[in-house]
Structure formats: structure tokens, C-alpha cells
mmCIF file of C-alpha atoms and ligand atoms in Angstrom:
data_model
loop_
_atom_site.group_PDB
_atom_site.id
_atom_site.type_symbol
_atom_site.label_atom_id
_atom_site.label_comp_id
_atom_site.label_asym_id
_atom_site.label_seq_id
_atom_site.Cartn_x
_atom_site.Cartn_y
_atom_site.Cartn_z
ATOM 1 C CA ALA A 1 -17.769 17.448 7.635
ATOM 2 C CA SER A 2 -15.846 16.620 10.944
ATOM 3 C CA GLY A 3 -14.117 19.805 11.034
ATOM 4 C CA TRP A 4 -10.494 18.217 11.445
ATOM 5 C CA SER A 5 -7.991 17.632 8.571
ATOM 6 C CA TYR A 6 -4.272 16.311 8.200
ATOM 7 C CA SER A 7 -3.016 20.006 7.305
ATOM 8 C CA GLY A 8 -3.958 23.381 7.291
ATOM 9 C CA PRO A 9 -5.733 25.372 10.254
ATOM 10 C CA HIS A 10 -7.525 22.256 11.294
ATOM 11 C CA GLY A 11 -4.455 20.079 11.252
ATOM 12 C CA GLU A 12 -3.126 17.712 13.809
ATOM 13 C CA ASP A 13 -1.548 20.647 15.955
ATOM 14 C CA GLU A 14 -4.866 21.935 16.580
ATOM 15 C CA TRP A 15 -7.046 18.892 16.957
ATOM 16 C CA GLY A 16 -6.451 19.331 20.720
ATOM 17 C CA SER A 17 -8.695 22.421 20.871
ATOM 18 C CA SER A 18 -11.650 20.705 19.645
ATOM 19 C CA TYR A 19 -10.796 17.115 20.963
ATOM 20 C CA PRO A 20 -9.067 17.194 24.300
ATOM 21 C CA HIS A 21 -7.675 13.701 24.097
ATOM 22 C CA CYS A 22 -5.837 14.565 21.014
ATOM 23 C CA GLY A 23 -4.037 16.923 23.259
ATOM 24 C CA SER A 24 -2.817 14.713 25.716
ATOM 25 C CA VAL A 25 0.571 13.480 26.133
ATOM 26 C CA HIS A 26 -0.734 10.343 27.765
ATOM 27 C CA GLN A 27 -1.532 6.978 25.829
ATOM 28 C CA GLN A 28 -1.551 8.339 22.461
ATOM 29 C CA SER A 29 -0.834 6.731 19.082
ATOM 30 C CA PRO A 30 0.982 6.332 16.800
ATOM 31 C CA ILE A 31 4.415 5.889 18.226
ATOM 32 C CA ASP A 32 7.983 4.812 17.206
ATOM 33 C CA PHE A 33 9.351 1.254 17.712
ATOM 34 C CA HIS A 34 12.923 0.985 18.380
ATOM 35 C CA ASN A 35 15.281 -0.743 20.687
ATOM 36 C CA GLY A 36 15.503 0.014 24.358
ATOM 37 C CA ILE A 37 11.625 0.081 24.745
ATOM 38 C CA PHE A 38 10.747 -3.241 24.040
ATOM 39 C CA ALA A 39 10.009 -6.208 26.646
ATOM 40 C CA TYR A 40 9.501 -9.663 25.328
ATOM 41 C CA ASP A 41 6.478 -11.333 26.570
ATOM 42 C CA PRO A 42 6.318 -15.091 26.140
ATOM 43 C CA SER A 43 2.622 -15.141 26.699
ATOM 44 C CA LEU A 44 1.782 -13.055 23.840
ATOM 45 C CA LYS A 45 -0.039 -15.967 21.583
ATOM 46 C CA PRO A 46 -0.086 -15.742 17.678
ATOM 47 C CA MET A 47 -3.073 -13.373 16.396
ATOM 48 C CA GLN A 48 -6.221 -15.707 15.823
ATOM 49 C CA LEU A 49 -8.798 -14.358 13.466
ATOM 50 C CA MET A 50 -12.087 -15.907 12.503
ATOM 51 C CA GLY A 51 -14.443 -15.329 9.658
ATOM 52 C CA TYR A 52 -12.009 -13.143 7.683
ATOM 53 C CA ASN A 53 -12.263 -15.347 4.644
ATOM 54 C CA LEU A 54 -15.320 -13.769 3.306
ATOM 55 C CA SER A 55 -17.438 -15.505 0.385
ATOM 56 C CA GLU A 56 -17.926 -13.311 -2.912
ATOM 57 C CA THR A 57 -21.668 -13.251 -2.210
ATOM 58 C CA GLU A 58 -21.041 -11.054 0.620
ATOM 59 C CA ARG A 59 -21.010 -7.246 -0.019
ATOM 60 C CA LEU A 60 -18.988 -4.675 1.594
ATOM 61 C CA THR A 61 -19.256 -1.064 1.528
ATOM 62 C CA LEU A 62 -16.179 0.997 0.293
ATOM 63 C CA THR A 63 -16.510 4.481 1.363
ATOM 64 C CA ASN A 64 -14.314 7.951 0.992
ATOM 65 C CA ASP A 65 -15.085 9.498 4.049
ATOM 66 C CA GLY A 66 -13.086 12.531 3.177
ATOM 67 C CA HIS A 67 -10.330 11.580 5.512
ATOM 68 C CA ALA A 68 -9.264 7.978 4.204
ATOM 69 C CA LEU A 69 -10.707 5.168 2.059
ATOM 70 C CA LYS A 70 -12.869 2.862 4.456
ATOM 71 C CA LEU A 71 -14.033 -0.730 4.163
ATOM 72 C CA SER A 72 -16.883 -1.879 6.185
ATOM 73 C CA LEU A 73 -16.330 -5.417 7.746
ATOM 74 C CA LEU A 74 -18.792 -8.050 8.917
ATOM 75 C CA PRO A 75 -19.845 -8.605 12.475
ATOM 76 C CA THR A 76 -18.884 -12.542 11.868
ATOM 77 C CA MET A 77 -15.284 -11.107 11.765
ATOM 78 C CA HIS A 78 -13.381 -11.429 14.938
ATOM 79 C CA ILE A 79 -10.217 -11.785 16.976
ATOM 80 C CA THR A 80 -10.306 -14.867 19.158
ATOM 81 C CA SER A 81 -6.731 -14.756 20.426
ATOM 82 C CA LEU A 82 -7.466 -11.746 23.078
ATOM 83 C CA PRO A 83 -8.988 -12.149 26.623
ATOM 84 C CA ASP A 84 -12.224 -10.838 25.100
ATOM 85 C CA ARG A 85 -13.653 -11.298 21.671
ATOM 86 C CA TYR A 86 -13.073 -8.328 19.499
ATOM 87 C CA THR A 87 -15.589 -7.925 16.402
ATOM 88 C CA ALA A 88 -14.303 -6.506 13.256
ATOM 89 C CA VAL A 89 -15.825 -2.914 12.326
ATOM 90 C CA GLN A 90 -13.944 -1.271 9.483
ATOM 91 C CA LEU A 91 -10.556 -1.176 7.740
ATOM 92 C CA HIS A 92 -8.923 1.923 6.326
ATOM 93 C CA MET A 93 -5.519 2.893 5.396
ATOM 94 C CA HIS A 94 -2.879 5.887 5.871
ATOM 95 C CA TRP A 95 -0.509 6.981 3.268
ATOM 96 C CA GLY A 96 1.734 9.842 2.006
ATOM 97 C CA SER A 97 2.134 11.384 -1.207
ATOM 98 C CA LYS A 98 3.918 11.189 -4.732
ATOM 99 C CA ALA A 99 6.439 13.513 -3.483
ATOM 100 C CA GLU A 100 6.896 12.190 0.142
ATOM 101 C CA PRO A 101 5.826 8.452 -0.049
ATOM 102 C CA ASN A 102 6.232 7.799 3.478
ATOM 103 C CA GLY A 103 2.893 7.608 5.020
ATOM 104 C CA SER A 104 2.559 5.035 7.573
ATOM 105 C CA GLU A 105 1.798 6.104 11.353
ATOM 106 C CA HIS A 106 3.744 3.714 13.066
ATOM 107 C CA THR A 107 7.638 4.076 12.670
ATOM 108 C CA ILE A 108 10.411 1.547 13.224
ATOM 109 C CA SER A 109 13.658 3.146 14.396
ATOM 110 C CA GLY A 110 12.496 6.409 13.033
ATOM 111 C CA GLN A 111 11.731 5.309 9.547
ATOM 112 C CA HIS A 112 8.086 5.472 8.079
ATOM 113 C CA TYR A 113 6.807 3.059 5.578
ATOM 114 C CA PRO A 114 4.866 4.068 2.560
ATOM 115 C CA SER A 115 1.640 3.220 4.018
ATOM 116 C CA GLU A 116 -0.124 1.626 6.999
ATOM 117 C CA LEU A 117 -3.452 -0.603 7.072
ATOM 118 C CA HIS A 118 -5.542 -0.632 10.038
ATOM 119 C CA ILE A 119 -8.475 -3.280 10.908
ATOM 120 C CA VAL A 120 -10.640 -1.641 13.626
ATOM 121 C CA HIS A 121 -12.295 -4.223 15.972
ATOM 122 C CA TYR A 122 -14.559 -3.707 19.299
ATOM 123 C CA ASN A 123 -14.801 -5.470 22.499
ATOM 124 C CA SER A 124 -18.117 -7.175 21.703
ATOM 125 C CA ASP A 125 -18.052 -9.204 24.909
ATOM 126 C CA LYS A 126 -18.238 -6.328 27.072
ATOM 127 C CA TYR A 127 -19.984 -3.607 24.819
ATOM 128 C CA GLU A 128 -23.173 -3.493 22.689
ATOM 129 C CA SER A 129 -21.772 -1.522 19.860
ATOM 130 C CA VAL A 130 -18.574 0.072 18.640
ATOM 131 C CA THR A 131 -20.017 3.494 19.697
ATOM 132 C CA GLU A 132 -20.160 2.282 23.176
ATOM 133 C CA ALA A 133 -16.974 0.841 23.162
ATOM 134 C CA GLN A 134 -14.981 3.474 21.125
ATOM 135 C CA ASP A 135 -14.075 5.496 24.395
ATOM 136 C CA LYS A 136 -13.573 2.691 26.957
ATOM 137 C CA PRO A 137 -10.103 1.490 28.213
ATOM 138 C CA ASP A 138 -10.716 -1.955 26.849
ATOM 139 C CA GLY A 139 -13.127 -1.011 24.010
ATOM 140 C CA LEU A 140 -11.081 -1.331 20.817
ATOM 141 C CA ALA A 141 -8.397 -3.544 19.197
ATOM 142 C CA VAL A 142 -6.649 -2.470 16.067
ATOM 143 C CA LEU A 143 -4.301 -4.474 13.790
ATOM 144 C CA GLY A 144 -1.635 -2.385 12.074
ATOM 145 C CA ILE A 145 -0.165 -3.619 8.919
ATOM 146 C CA LEU A 146 2.990 -1.885 7.651
ATOM 147 C CA ILE A 147 3.164 -1.499 3.983
ATOM 148 C CA GLU A 148 6.046 -1.292 1.594
ATOM 149 C CA VAL A 149 7.019 -1.059 -2.207
ATOM 150 C CA GLY A 150 7.741 -4.418 -3.801
ATOM 151 C CA ASN A 151 5.785 -6.816 -5.814
ATOM 152 C CA PHE A 152 2.233 -6.313 -7.102
ATOM 153 C CA ASN A 153 -0.233 -7.512 -4.404
ATOM 154 C CA PRO A 154 -3.513 -9.097 -5.783
ATOM 155 C CA ALA A 155 -5.310 -8.997 -2.542
ATOM 156 C CA TYR A 156 -4.800 -5.177 -2.311
ATOM 157 C CA GLU A 157 -5.900 -4.645 -5.863
ATOM 158 C CA ILE A 158 -9.314 -6.134 -4.983
ATOM 159 C CA VAL A 159 -9.780 -2.956 -3.155
ATOM 160 C CA PHE A 160 -7.621 -0.519 -5.076
ATOM 161 C CA SER A 161 -9.577 -1.561 -8.525
ATOM 162 C CA HIS A 162 -12.305 0.447 -6.909
ATOM 163 C CA LEU A 163 -10.621 3.799 -5.842
ATOM 164 C CA LYS A 164 -11.644 5.442 -9.077
ATOM 165 C CA GLU A 165 -15.348 5.107 -8.089
ATOM 166 C CA ILE A 166 -14.853 6.664 -4.925
ATOM 167 C CA GLN A 167 -12.867 9.703 -6.004
ATOM 168 C CA TYR A 168 -14.690 12.084 -4.046
ATOM 169 C CA LYS A 169 -15.942 12.762 -0.259
ATOM 170 C CA ASP A 170 -19.000 10.798 0.813
ATOM 171 C CA GLN A 171 -18.743 8.515 -2.399
ATOM 172 C CA LYS A 172 -19.417 4.687 -1.640
ATOM 173 C CA ILE A 173 -19.601 1.542 -3.524
ATOM 174 C CA TYR A 174 -20.729 -2.031 -2.895
ATOM 175 C CA MET A 175 -17.922 -4.670 -3.408
ATOM 176 C CA PRO A 176 -18.010 -8.473 -3.061
ATOM 177 C CA GLY A 177 -16.325 -10.052 -0.046
ATOM 178 C CA PHE A 178 -12.970 -11.465 -0.230
ATOM 179 C CA ASN A 179 -10.188 -13.263 2.060
ATOM 180 C CA VAL A 180 -9.258 -10.092 4.052
ATOM 181 C CA GLU A 181 -6.844 -12.342 5.880
ATOM 182 C CA ASP A 182 -4.581 -11.896 2.397
ATOM 183 C CA LEU A 183 -4.064 -8.469 3.371
ATOM 184 C CA LEU A 184 -2.026 -9.384 6.303
ATOM 185 C CA PRO A 185 1.533 -10.451 6.503
ATOM 186 C CA ASP A 186 2.091 -14.264 6.936
ATOM 187 C CA ARG A 187 3.920 -14.115 10.413
ATOM 188 C CA LEU A 188 0.542 -13.329 12.786
ATOM 189 C CA ASP A 189 2.757 -14.591 15.651
ATOM 190 C CA GLN A 190 5.349 -11.803 15.469
ATOM 191 C CA TYR A 191 4.142 -8.375 16.476
ATOM 192 C CA PHE A 192 4.378 -5.388 18.703
ATOM 193 C CA ARG A 193 1.665 -4.648 21.383
ATOM 194 C CA TYR A 194 0.797 -1.443 23.298
ATOM 195 C CA ASN A 195 -1.767 0.394 24.921
ATOM 196 C CA GLY A 196 -2.751 3.693 22.758
ATOM 197 C CA SER A 197 -5.367 5.616 21.319
ATOM 198 C CA LEU A 198 -7.184 6.275 17.902
ATOM 199 C CA THR A 199 -4.810 8.239 15.671
ATOM 200 C CA THR A 200 -7.587 10.451 14.649
ATOM 201 C CA PRO A 201 -10.060 12.557 16.362
ATOM 202 C CA PRO A 202 -11.339 12.115 18.923
ATOM 203 C CA CYS A 203 -8.060 10.423 19.771
ATOM 204 C CA TYR A 204 -9.655 8.354 22.554
ATOM 205 C CA PRO A 205 -7.239 6.282 24.643
ATOM 206 C CA SER A 206 -9.060 3.195 23.957
ATOM 207 C CA VAL A 207 -7.131 0.926 21.690
ATOM 208 C CA LEU A 208 -5.150 -2.165 22.160
ATOM 209 C CA TRP A 209 -2.635 -1.879 19.214
ATOM 210 C CA THR A 210 -1.175 -5.201 17.528
ATOM 211 C CA VAL A 211 1.277 -3.853 14.735
ATOM 212 C CA PHE A 212 2.785 -6.858 12.912
ATOM 213 C CA ARG A 213 6.633 -6.965 12.661
ATOM 214 C CA LYS A 214 6.540 -8.251 9.148
ATOM 215 C CA SER A 215 5.343 -5.622 6.481
ATOM 216 C CA VAL A 216 3.289 -6.743 3.316
ATOM 217 C CA GLN A 217 4.498 -5.503 -0.051
ATOM 218 C CA ILE A 218 2.404 -3.517 -2.968
ATOM 219 C CA SER A 219 3.724 -2.466 -6.086
ATOM 220 C CA ASN A 220 4.882 1.168 -6.903
ATOM 221 C CA GLU A 221 1.891 1.429 -9.284
ATOM 222 C CA GLN A 222 -0.358 0.374 -6.619
ATOM 223 C CA LEU A 223 1.093 2.923 -4.194
ATOM 224 C CA ASN A 224 0.852 5.634 -6.808
ATOM 225 C CA GLU A 225 -3.195 4.783 -7.331
ATOM 226 C CA LEU A 226 -3.681 5.159 -3.529
ATOM 227 C CA GLU A 227 -1.824 8.479 -3.519
ATOM 228 C CA SER A 228 -3.381 9.986 -6.442
ATOM 229 C CA ASP A 229 -6.824 8.713 -6.985
ATOM 230 C CA LEU A 230 -8.802 10.084 -3.943
ATOM 231 C CA PHE A 231 -9.709 13.580 -2.744
ATOM 232 C CA VAL A 232 -10.987 14.910 0.372
ATOM 233 C CA SER A 233 -13.445 17.476 -1.401
ATOM 234 C CA ASP A 234 -16.658 16.337 -2.732
ATOM 235 C CA LYS A 235 -17.618 16.157 -6.534
ATOM 236 C CA GLU A 236 -19.267 19.554 -6.686
ATOM 237 C CA GLU A 237 -16.400 21.712 -5.391
ATOM 238 C CA THR A 238 -14.321 23.525 -7.921
ATOM 239 C CA ASN A 239 -10.699 23.247 -6.339
ATOM 240 C CA GLN A 240 -10.015 19.523 -5.733
ATOM 241 C CA THR A 241 -7.826 18.814 -2.994
ATOM 242 C CA GLY A 242 -5.902 15.371 -3.170
ATOM 243 C CA MET A 243 -6.274 12.963 0.040
ATOM 244 C CA VAL A 244 -2.610 12.697 0.531
ATOM 245 C CA LYS A 245 -0.502 12.360 3.604
ATOM 246 C CA ASN A 246 -3.332 11.364 5.994
ATOM 247 C CA PHE A 247 -1.320 10.168 8.722
ATOM 248 C CA ARG A 248 -0.769 11.615 12.486
ATOM 249 C CA HIS A 249 3.239 12.007 13.462
ATOM 250 C CA VAL A 250 4.325 9.656 16.144
ATOM 251 C CA GLN A 251 3.580 10.620 19.721
ATOM 252 C CA LYS A 252 5.489 10.359 23.169
ATOM 253 C CA LEU A 253 5.896 7.006 24.533
ATOM 254 C CA GLY A 254 6.010 8.373 27.971
ATOM 255 C CA LYS A 255 6.117 5.558 30.755
ATOM 256 C CA ARG A 256 4.460 2.745 28.325
ATOM 257 C CA GLU A 257 6.494 -0.294 27.428
ATOM 258 C CA VAL A 258 6.076 -2.139 24.287
ATOM 259 C CA LEU A 259 5.447 -5.574 24.558
ATOM 260 C CA VAL A 260 7.038 -7.842 21.552
ATOM 261 C CA SER A 261 5.940 -11.491 20.980
ATOM 262 C CA PHE A 262 9.277 -12.187 19.420
ATOM 263 C CA HIS A 263 12.928 -12.365 20.831
ATOM 264 C CA GLU A 264 15.273 -11.977 18.048
HETATM 265 N N1 MKQ B 301 -6.490 5.096 12.957
HETATM 266 S S1 MKQ B 301 -7.444 4.205 13.946
HETATM 267 O O1 MKQ B 301 -7.406 3.324 13.546
HETATM 268 O O2 MKQ B 301 -7.205 4.641 15.105
HETATM 269 C C1 MKQ B 301 -9.219 5.000 13.445
HETATM 270 C C2 MKQ B 301 -9.893 4.521 14.256
HETATM 271 C C3 MKQ B 301 -11.431 4.618 13.672
HETATM 272 C C4 MKQ B 301 -12.583 4.073 14.452
HETATM 273 C C5 MKQ B 301 -13.515 3.260 13.916
HETATM 274 C C6 MKQ B 301 -14.556 2.769 14.367
HETATM 275 C C7 MKQ B 301 -15.039 2.911 15.603
HETATM 276 C C8 MKQ B 301 -13.789 3.680 16.292
HETATM 277 C C9 MKQ B 301 -12.720 4.203 15.726
HETATM 278 C C10 MKQ B 301 -11.690 5.667 12.835
HETATM 279 C C11 MKQ B 301 -10.650 6.138 12.090
HETATM 280 C C12 MKQ B 301 -10.778 7.029 10.876
HETATM 281 C C13 MKQ B 301 -10.217 6.776 9.958
HETATM 282 C C14 MKQ B 301 -10.379 7.525 8.893
HETATM 283 C C15 MKQ B 301 -11.071 8.936 9.104
HETATM 284 C C16 MKQ B 301 -11.859 8.833 10.121
HETATM 285 C C17 MKQ B 301 -11.649 7.953 10.979
HETATM 286 C C18 MKQ B 301 -9.298 5.866 12.416
HETATM 287 ZN ZN1 ZN B 302 -5.883 4.336 11.221
#
């Protein structure tokens, strides 16, 4: 097991002892977005995604990796609106618990959303693999989608309908492809942009973050599935520990500024 967790003796306040970057006050993620730190940048173009509309004949691996649910993505999927091409690797989610349904990583004016989706890409123009790219300053680009409670979301249900098949750590299933772009909000031109890090160990300061201004909705029942279906422990363990509150708290912005692609 990768020795870290979100609570207990190996929780986020202890990450720095095994993973030096996690203990740094520089360029860490997530952060709080609030007025006074934004700089409008008219050069920020709408995010453009290629190859996200996967055919049902494609096969994706959905895994419980003990920290989150993780869906493998295809190398035919990439971001084309950044200076370099960033190729998709995986998507995963962060969430809270039934008692505390506020598990987003980024916050807006100090407010958590119930959950957050991350789509991880690596700079395939400059690096041979995500492993090579993951600790380089221009190595990764992660799309952040804030999730709130509202209408039932059929696109998220395509993934959620499989959660009971990956209840325990290291369980994985294959699922058919679908239009991954349906997981995103409808305004890909409005987003927050800043230089940050992985929000999990080893917390490499290697991520160009794009967090969309508009959130997406899932139903309360869907959020409850996410908060209650998964366990961090494997099948054999006697005392099952639920996979809840798998989010890092916000980090200091320091001297960084947050660029925004919108101006009202
Ligand atoms: N939250 S994140 O976006 O910064 C993130 C990125 C990557 C990541 C993935 C591939 C290459 C490089 C970095 C992995 C995770 C992760 C989530 C759950 C459990 C363990 C790790 C999380
Ligand atoms: Zn994440």
C-alpha cells in the first residue's frame, strides 16, 4: 500500500515526513479561489479536448486504488488548446462523507462543493510517459470539475453504476467507453488557471491546473452512492473502513496569482 491516507497516523499533516514536496509551502494544491487574487487574462482560450467521445467498443479500466475511484483513459484523448499537447491518463474523484458532504479539493470563497472530478493529462510533446512527466514543472495538466447536488446526471451514472463491483481496494473492472466530455460543464471557456501540484503524495509541483468556473450537478442519491459504496480496505480485512473524505485541505497561495478567463 502506498503508506499514506487522508486520516489517522498517515494523514495529510504527516505526508511531508515521507514526501518532501507535501511539506512545502510553495506551489501546492488545492487552493481557495476568492476575489482579490484573480487576474483576468484575455489570452486564455476556451479549453479544447480531442478524442473524448469514446466509442462503446472501447474498454476502460475502473479501479478502487485504496484512495479513490480511478478510471483509466485512452492515449487518443488529449487537450489541444495548451502550448504543448497534453494526453489523458486517468480521471478520479474526491468527495466527503454522508455526515460531511463537502469533499471538493478546491474551494470558492472558502466554500467546499460536495465533490470534485479530476482529469489528469501529461505533456506528451516533451515527455515519453506520465512517469517521466509527473515531476517536471510543465509535466502535467489536470482539469478540475466542481460537483454540486441537483439533477440526476446520466453521464456520471455510467461510472457510478459500477461502484458496487469495485467496493474493495485493488478491485478493478472493465467498462465500455462513453463520451467523457459529458462529465464536464457546458462552459469550457470559463475557468481558473494556476500553477500547482498533485494533491496527493508525492505532491510534485508539476501541475497546470484548470478548474472550470461552472459546476456540474449529480443527484443526492448519486452523491450518497459515491460516499457509501467504496472501502479503502481490501476484501479480506475484517474491519472495513469506508472510503470517505478523500480530499486534501487548501494550501497557501503564496506569491502565486490565479488567472481567470472571464471578467464578470
Ligand atoms: N488529485 S491529483 O489530480 O493531483 C492526482 C494526480 C495523480 C496522478 C496520476 C497519474 C500521473 C500523475 C499523477 C494521482 C492522484 C491519485 C488519486 C487517488 C489515489 C492516488 C493518486 C491524484
Ligand atoms: Zn485529484
